[in-house]
Short mmCIF file of C-alpha atoms in Angstrom, two decimals:
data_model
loop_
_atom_site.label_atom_id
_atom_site.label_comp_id
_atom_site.label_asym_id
_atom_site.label_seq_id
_atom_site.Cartn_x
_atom_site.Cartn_y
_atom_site.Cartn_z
CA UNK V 1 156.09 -231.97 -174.65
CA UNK V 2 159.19 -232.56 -176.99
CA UNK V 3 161.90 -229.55 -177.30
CA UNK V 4 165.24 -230.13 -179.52
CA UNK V 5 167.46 -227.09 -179.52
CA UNK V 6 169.60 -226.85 -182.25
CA UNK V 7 172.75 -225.15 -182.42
CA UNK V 8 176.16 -225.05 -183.59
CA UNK V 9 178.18 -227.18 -180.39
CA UNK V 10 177.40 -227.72 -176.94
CA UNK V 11 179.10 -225.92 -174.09
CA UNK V 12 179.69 -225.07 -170.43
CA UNK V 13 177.26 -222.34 -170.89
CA UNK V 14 174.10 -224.31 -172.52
CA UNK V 15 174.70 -227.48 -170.47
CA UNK V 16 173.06 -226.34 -167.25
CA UNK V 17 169.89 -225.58 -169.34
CA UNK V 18 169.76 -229.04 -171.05
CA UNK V 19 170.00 -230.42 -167.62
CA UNK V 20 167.28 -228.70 -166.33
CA UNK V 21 164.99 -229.29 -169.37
CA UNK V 22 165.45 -232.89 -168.88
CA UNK V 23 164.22 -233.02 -165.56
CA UNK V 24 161.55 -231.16 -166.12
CA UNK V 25 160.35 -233.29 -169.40
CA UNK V 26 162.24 -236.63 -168.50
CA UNK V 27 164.59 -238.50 -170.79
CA UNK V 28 163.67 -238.64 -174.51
CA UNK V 29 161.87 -235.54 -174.40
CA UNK V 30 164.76 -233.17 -174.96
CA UNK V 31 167.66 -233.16 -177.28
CA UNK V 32 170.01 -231.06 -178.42
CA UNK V 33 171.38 -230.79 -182.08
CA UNK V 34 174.67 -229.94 -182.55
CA UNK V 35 175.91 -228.70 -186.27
CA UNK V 36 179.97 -228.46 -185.50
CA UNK V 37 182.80 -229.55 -183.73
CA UNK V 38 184.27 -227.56 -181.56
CA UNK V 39 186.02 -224.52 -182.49
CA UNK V 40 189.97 -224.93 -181.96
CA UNK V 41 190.01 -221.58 -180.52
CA UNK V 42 187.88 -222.66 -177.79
CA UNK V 43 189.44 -225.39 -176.90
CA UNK V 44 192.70 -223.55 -176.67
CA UNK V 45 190.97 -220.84 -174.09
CA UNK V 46 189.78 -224.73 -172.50
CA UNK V 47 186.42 -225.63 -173.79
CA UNK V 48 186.03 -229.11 -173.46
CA UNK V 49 184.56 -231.08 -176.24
CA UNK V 50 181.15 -232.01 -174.61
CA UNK V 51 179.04 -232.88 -178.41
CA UNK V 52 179.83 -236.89 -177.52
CA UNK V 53 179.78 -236.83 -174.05
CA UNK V 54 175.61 -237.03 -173.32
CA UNK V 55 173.22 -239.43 -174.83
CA UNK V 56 170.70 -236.45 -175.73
CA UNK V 57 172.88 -234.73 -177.93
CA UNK V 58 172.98 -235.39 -181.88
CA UNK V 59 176.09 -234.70 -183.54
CA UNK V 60 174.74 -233.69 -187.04
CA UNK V 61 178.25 -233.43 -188.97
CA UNK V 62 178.93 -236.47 -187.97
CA UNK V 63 177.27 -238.89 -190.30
CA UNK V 64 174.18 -238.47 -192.66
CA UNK V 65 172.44 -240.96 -189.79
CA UNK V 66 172.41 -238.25 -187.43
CA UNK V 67 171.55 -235.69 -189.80
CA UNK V 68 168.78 -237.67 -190.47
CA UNK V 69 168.08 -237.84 -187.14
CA UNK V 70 168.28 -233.97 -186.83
CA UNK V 71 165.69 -233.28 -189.14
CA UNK V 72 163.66 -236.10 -188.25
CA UNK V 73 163.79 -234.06 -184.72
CA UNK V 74 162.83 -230.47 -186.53
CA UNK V 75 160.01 -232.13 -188.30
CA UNK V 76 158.87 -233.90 -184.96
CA UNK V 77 159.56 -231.94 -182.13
CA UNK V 78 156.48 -229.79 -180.43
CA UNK V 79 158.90 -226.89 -179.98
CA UNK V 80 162.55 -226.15 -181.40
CA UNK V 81 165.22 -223.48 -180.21
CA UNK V 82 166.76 -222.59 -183.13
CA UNK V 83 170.47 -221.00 -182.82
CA UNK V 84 172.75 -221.63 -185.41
CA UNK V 85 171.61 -223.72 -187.89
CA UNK V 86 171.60 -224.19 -191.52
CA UNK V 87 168.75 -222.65 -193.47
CA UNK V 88 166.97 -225.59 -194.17
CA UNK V 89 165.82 -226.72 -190.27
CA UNK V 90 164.84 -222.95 -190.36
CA UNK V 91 162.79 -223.60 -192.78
CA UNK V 92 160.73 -226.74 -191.97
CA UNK V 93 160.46 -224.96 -188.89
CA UNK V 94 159.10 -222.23 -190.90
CA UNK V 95 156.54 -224.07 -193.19
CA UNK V 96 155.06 -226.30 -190.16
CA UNK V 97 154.07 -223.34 -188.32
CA UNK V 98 155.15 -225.50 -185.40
CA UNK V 99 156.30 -223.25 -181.87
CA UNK V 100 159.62 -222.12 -182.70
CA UNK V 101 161.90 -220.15 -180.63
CA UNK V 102 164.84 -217.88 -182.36
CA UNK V 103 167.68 -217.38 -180.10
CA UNK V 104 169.33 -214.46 -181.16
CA UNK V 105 171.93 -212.12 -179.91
CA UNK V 106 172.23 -208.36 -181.48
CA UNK V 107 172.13 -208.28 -185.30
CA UNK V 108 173.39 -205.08 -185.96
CA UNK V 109 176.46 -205.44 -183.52
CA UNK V 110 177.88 -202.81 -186.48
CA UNK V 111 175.57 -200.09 -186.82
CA UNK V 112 171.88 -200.91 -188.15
CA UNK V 113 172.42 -199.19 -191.37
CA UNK V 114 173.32 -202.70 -192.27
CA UNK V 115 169.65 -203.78 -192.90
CA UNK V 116 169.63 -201.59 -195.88
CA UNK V 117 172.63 -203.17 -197.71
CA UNK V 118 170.60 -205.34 -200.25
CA UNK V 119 171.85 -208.87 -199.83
CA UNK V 120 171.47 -208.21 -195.70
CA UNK V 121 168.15 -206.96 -196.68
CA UNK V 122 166.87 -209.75 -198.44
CA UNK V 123 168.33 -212.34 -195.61
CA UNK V 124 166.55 -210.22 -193.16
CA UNK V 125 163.19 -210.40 -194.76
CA UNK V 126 163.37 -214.32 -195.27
CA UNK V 127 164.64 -214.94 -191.71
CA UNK V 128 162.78 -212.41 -189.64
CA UNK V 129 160.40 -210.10 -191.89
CA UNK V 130 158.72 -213.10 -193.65
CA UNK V 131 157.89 -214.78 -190.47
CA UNK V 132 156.22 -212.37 -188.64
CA UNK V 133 152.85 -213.67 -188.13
CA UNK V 134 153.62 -217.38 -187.66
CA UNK V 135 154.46 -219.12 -184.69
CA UNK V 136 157.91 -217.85 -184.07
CA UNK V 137 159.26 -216.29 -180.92
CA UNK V 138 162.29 -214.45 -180.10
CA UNK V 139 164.17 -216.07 -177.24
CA UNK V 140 166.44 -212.69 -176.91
CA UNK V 141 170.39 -213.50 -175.76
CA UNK V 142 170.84 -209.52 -175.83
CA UNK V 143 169.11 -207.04 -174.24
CA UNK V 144 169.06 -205.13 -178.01
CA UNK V 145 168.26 -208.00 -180.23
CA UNK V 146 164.17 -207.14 -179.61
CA UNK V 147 164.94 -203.71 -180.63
CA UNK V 148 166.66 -204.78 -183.52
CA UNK V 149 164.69 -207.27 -185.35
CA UNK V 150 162.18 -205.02 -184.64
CA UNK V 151 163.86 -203.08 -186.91
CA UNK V 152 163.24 -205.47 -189.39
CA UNK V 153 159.07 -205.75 -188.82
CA UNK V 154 159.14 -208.29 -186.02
CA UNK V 155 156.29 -207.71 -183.52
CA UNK V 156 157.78 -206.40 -180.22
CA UNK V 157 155.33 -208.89 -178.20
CA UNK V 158 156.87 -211.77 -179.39
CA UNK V 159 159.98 -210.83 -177.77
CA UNK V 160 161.14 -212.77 -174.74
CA UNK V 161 163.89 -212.27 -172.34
CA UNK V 162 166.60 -214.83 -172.45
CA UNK V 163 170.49 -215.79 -172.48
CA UNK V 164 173.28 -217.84 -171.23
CA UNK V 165 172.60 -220.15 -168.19
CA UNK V 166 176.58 -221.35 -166.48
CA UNK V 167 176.49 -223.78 -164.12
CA UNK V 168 176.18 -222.37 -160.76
CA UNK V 169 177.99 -222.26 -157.53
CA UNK V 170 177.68 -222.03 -153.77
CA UNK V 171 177.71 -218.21 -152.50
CA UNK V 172 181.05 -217.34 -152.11
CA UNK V 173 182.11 -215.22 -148.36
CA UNK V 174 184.24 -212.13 -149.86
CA UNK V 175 186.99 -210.47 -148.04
CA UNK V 176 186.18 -206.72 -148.12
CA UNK V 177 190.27 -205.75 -146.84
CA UNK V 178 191.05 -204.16 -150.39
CA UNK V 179 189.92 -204.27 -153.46
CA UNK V 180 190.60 -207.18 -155.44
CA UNK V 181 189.92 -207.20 -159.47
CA UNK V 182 189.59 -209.21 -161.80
CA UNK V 183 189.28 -208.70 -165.63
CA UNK V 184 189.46 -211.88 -168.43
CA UNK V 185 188.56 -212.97 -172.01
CA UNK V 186 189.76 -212.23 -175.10
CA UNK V 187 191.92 -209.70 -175.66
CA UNK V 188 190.14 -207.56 -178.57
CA UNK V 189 189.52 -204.27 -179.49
CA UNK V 190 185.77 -204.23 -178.85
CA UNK V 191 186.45 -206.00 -175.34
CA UNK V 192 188.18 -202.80 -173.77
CA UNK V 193 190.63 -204.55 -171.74
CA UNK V 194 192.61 -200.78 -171.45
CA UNK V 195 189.25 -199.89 -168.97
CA UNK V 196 190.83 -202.34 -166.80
CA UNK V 197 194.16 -200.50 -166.69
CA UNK V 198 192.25 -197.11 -166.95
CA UNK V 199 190.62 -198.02 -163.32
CA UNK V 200 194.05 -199.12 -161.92
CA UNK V 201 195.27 -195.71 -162.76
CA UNK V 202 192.21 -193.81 -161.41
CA UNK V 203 192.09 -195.47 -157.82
CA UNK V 204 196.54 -194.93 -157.41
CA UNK V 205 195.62 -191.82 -158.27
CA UNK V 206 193.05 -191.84 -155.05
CA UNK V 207 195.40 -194.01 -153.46
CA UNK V 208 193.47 -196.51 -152.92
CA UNK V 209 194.93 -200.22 -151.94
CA UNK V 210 194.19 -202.77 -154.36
CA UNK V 211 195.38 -205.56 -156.68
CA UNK V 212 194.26 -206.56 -160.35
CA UNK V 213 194.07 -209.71 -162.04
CA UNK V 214 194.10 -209.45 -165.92
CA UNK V 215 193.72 -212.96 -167.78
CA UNK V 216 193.18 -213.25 -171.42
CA UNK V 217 195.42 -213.24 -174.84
CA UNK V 218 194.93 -211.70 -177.88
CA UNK V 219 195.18 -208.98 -180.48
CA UNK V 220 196.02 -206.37 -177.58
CA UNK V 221 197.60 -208.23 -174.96
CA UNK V 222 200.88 -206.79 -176.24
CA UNK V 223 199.17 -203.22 -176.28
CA UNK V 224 197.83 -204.15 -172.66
CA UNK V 225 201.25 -205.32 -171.33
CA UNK V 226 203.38 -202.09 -172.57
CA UNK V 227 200.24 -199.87 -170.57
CA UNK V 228 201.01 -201.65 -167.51
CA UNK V 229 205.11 -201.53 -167.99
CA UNK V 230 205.13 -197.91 -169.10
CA UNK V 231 202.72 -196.78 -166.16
CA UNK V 232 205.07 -198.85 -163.44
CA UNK V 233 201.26 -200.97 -162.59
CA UNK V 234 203.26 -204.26 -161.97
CA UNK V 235 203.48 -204.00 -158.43
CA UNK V 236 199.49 -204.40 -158.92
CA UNK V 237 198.11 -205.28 -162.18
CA UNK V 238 198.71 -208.59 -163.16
CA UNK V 239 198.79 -210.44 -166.64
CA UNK V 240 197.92 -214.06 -167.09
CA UNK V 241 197.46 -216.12 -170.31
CA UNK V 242 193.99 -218.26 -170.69
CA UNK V 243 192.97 -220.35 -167.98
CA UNK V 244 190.16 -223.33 -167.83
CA UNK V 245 186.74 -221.99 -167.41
CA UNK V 246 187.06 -223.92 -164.05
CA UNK V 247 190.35 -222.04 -163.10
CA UNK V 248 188.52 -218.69 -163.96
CA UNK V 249 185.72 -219.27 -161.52
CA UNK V 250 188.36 -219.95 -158.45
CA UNK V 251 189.72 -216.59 -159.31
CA UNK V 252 186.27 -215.06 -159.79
CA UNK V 253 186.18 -216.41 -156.22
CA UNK V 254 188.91 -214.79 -154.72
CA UNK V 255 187.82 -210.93 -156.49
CA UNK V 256 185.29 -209.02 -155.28
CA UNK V 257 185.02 -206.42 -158.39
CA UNK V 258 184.22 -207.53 -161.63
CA UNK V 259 185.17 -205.14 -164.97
CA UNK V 260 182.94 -206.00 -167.84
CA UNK V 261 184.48 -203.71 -170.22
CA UNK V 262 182.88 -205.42 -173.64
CA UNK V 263 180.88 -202.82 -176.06
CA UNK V 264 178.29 -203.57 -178.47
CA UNK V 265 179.70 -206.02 -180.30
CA UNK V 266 179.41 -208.57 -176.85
CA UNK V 267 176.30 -210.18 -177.75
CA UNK V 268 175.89 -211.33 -174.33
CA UNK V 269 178.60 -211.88 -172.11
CA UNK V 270 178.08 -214.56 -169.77
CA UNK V 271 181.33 -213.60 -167.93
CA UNK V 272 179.00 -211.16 -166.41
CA UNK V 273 176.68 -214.01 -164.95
CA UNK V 274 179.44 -216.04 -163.76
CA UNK V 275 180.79 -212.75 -162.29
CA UNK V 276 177.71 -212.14 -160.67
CA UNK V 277 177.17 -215.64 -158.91
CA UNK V 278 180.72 -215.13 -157.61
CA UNK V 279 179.25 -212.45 -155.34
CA UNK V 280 181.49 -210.47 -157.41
CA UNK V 281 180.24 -206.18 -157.64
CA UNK V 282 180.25 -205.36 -161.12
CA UNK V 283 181.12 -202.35 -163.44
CA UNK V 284 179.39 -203.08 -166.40
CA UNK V 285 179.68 -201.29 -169.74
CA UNK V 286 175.76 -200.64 -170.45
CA UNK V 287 177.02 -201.81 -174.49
CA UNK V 288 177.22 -204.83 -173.56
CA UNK V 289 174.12 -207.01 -174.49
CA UNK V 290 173.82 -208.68 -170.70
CA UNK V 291 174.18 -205.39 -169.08
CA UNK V 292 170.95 -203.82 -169.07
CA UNK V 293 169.11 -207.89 -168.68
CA UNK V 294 171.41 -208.42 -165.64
CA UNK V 295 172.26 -205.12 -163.41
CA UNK V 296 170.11 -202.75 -161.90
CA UNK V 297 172.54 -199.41 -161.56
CA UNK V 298 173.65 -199.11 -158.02
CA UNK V 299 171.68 -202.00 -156.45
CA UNK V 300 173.50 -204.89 -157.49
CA UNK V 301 176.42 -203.45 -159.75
CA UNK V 302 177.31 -200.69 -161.39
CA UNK V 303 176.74 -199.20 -165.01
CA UNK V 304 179.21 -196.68 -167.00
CA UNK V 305 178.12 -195.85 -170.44
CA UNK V 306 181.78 -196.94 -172.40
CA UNK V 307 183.45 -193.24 -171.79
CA UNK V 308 186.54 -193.11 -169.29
CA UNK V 309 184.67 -190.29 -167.21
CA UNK V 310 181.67 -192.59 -167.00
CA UNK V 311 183.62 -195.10 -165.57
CA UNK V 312 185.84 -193.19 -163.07
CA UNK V 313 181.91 -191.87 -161.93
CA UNK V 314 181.26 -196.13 -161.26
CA UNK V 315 184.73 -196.17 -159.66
CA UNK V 316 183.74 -193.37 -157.36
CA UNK V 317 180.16 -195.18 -156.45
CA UNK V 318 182.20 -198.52 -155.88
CA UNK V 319 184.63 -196.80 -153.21
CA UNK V 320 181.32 -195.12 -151.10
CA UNK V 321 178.88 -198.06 -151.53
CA UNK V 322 178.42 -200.90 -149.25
CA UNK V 323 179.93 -203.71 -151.09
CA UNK V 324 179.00 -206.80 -148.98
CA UNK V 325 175.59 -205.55 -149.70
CA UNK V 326 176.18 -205.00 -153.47
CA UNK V 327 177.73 -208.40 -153.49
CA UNK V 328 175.26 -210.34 -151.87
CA UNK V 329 172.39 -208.80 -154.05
CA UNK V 330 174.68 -209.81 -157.27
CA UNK V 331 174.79 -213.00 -156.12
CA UNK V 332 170.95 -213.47 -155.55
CA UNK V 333 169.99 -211.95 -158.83
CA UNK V 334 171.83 -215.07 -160.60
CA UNK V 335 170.31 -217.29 -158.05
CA UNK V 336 167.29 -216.11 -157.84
CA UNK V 337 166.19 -215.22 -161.11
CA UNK V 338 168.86 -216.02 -163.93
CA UNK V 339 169.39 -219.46 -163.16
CA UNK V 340 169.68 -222.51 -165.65
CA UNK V 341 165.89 -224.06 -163.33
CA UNK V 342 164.49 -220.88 -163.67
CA UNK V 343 165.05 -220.48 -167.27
CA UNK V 344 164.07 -224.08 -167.73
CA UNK V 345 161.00 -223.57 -165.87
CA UNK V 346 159.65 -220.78 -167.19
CA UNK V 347 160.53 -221.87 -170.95
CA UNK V 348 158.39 -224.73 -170.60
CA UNK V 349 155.27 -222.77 -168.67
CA UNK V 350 155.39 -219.94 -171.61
CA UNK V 351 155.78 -222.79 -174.47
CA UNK V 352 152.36 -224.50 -172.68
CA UNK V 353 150.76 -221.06 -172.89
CA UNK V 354 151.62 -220.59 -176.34
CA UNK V 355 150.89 -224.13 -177.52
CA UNK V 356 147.07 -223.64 -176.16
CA UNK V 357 147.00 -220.56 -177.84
CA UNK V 358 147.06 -218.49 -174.86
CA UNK V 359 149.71 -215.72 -173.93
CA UNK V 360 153.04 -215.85 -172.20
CA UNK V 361 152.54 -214.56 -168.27
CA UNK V 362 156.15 -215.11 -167.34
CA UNK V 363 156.49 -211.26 -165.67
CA UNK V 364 160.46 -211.04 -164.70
CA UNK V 365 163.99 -212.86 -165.73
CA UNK V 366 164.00 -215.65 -168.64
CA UNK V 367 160.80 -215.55 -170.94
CA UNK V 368 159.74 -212.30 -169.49
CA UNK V 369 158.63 -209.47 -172.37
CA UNK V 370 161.61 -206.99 -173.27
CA UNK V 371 161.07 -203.84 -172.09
#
């Protein structure tokens, strides 16, 4: 069995999965395509530039030999992932017939009126509508992408489970003393990073002992730092610019609540998962396309709908719960059953089923059916 996933440029988050695929179908048997260097916004936020550091990835824009190389790869391969990629490895994809995965997050991250605009339309129907009936899967990185390409004629069993597989760690032993949160990413308006310093004003209110850790820049850090000054939080919110991905998971260490503020436009969120294996406990904004995939409401973490009221009602479950328990089942739940060898695993037991022409029996985690 062959698999090449193609997509626009490797990362921390896909890495662990190409791992595991290669151990699982040994060297020469998996590759991964990349279409673009990495984004300079990345690598300020400390993404390092991994497309020329392993001998299994292609670096299409580099030279027309490896884009010859890539599309030798679509033509070849027994299955392709296909992320972001130019039309045209869609396409022989498309006209093969050969097992082909799309992984997708949301596509209506703006209101699904958008499928009736007529140029979306038309993209829609050639990418989705048209394709229907062949051999093309949804590898969903969202737990509303099934429902929305759906939307757009796709046939709900075809629908698979899926995501973003970090690297992960060694469980972590919390301190329970006080609470200790942490919030970080990009500072943007559909990222909520005021829910952070809306749940350091709820628990002074309760009095409550506790210290945040805010890390992130962007369009409302400036916004972010005047709510903190104006509401005299220094003496326990605290602001930090970026930090490595590597320096973000010592802090995740050190917390023991998680905020995942992001709404619907967070296609997935894989904060959340790296949360989560940090034995963090987790509020989770339910928008958020991870959310629903990753935490069951009161056993591992907690869900609030995106309202201030819903989230002072997660606040309140937080204080009475028991959170070494909360934080150990986190912890397993990443472990367990959204890790990069589980996802690895069962991708390659559901492509055999489907390449015999049988059915996927994957029943829970990667691969599973959506709901």
């Amino acid at each position: 069995m062959t698999i090449t996933f193609f997509a626009n440029f490797m990362n921390h988050h896909q890495l662990p999965l190409s791992l595991e695929l290669i151990k699982l179908l040994g060297d020469g048997n998996y590759h991964f395509v990349a279409f673009e260097q990495i984004h300079a916004e990345r690598s300020k936020m400390g993404y390092e530039d991994m497309n020329a550091k392993y001998p299994f990835i292609i670096r299409a824009y580099a030279s027309d030999e490896e884009w010859q190389k890539a599309l030798e790869l679509c033509r070849t391969s027994d299955i392709a992932i296909i992320g972001n990629a130019p039309a045209e490895f869609r396409d022989i994809r498309y006209n093969s017939n050969k097992l082909t995965y799309l992984y997708r997050e949301r596509l209506f991250k703006n209101g699904t009126w958008h499928r009736f605009y007529p140029p979306t339309a038309l993209k829609l129907y050639k990418d989705y509508t048209k394709v229907r009936n062949r051999n093309v899967y949804l590898l969903a990185a969202s737990a509303y992408a099934s429902f929305d390409l759906q939307l757009c004629g796709f046939k709900k069993e075809k629908c698979f489970k899926w995501g973003y597989f970090p690297e992960l760690l060694p469980q972590v032993k919390k301190n329970f003393d006080k609470l200790r949160i942490m919030w970080c990413g990009r500072m943007l308006w559909w990222k909520h990073p005021e829910d952070a310093v809306e749940v350091a004003l709820y628990l002074r209110s309760k009095k409550i002992l506790f210290e945040m850790q805010i890390i992130g820049d962007g369009e409302k850090k400036e916004f972010i730092t005047k709510m903190v000054h104006e509401n005299n939080l220094e003496d326990s919110v605290f602001l930090y610019n970026f930090m490595s991905p590597s320096d973000i998971r010592n802090v995740m260490n050190e917390s023991n609540v998680y905020l995942f503020t992001s709404g619907k436009q967070e296609g997935w969120g894989v904060v959340l998962t790296e949360a989560m294996n940090s034995s963090c406990v987790v509020i989770a904004n339910k928008n958020a396309g991870s959310t629903p995939f990753l935490v069951d409401n009161n056993s591992n973490g907690f869900i609030y709908d995106g309202t201030i009221s819903s989230l002072h009602t997660a606040v309140d479950a937080l204080l009475k719960c028991d959170m070494e328990a909360l934080s150990t089942s986190a912890y397993y739940t990443i472990v367990n059953t959204w890790a990069p060898n589980v996802a690895a695993e069962n991708l390659v037991v559901t492509s055999r089923h489907l390449l015999e022409g049988g059915k996927n029996h994957v029943l829970n985690g990667p691969c599973s059916l959506v709901e």
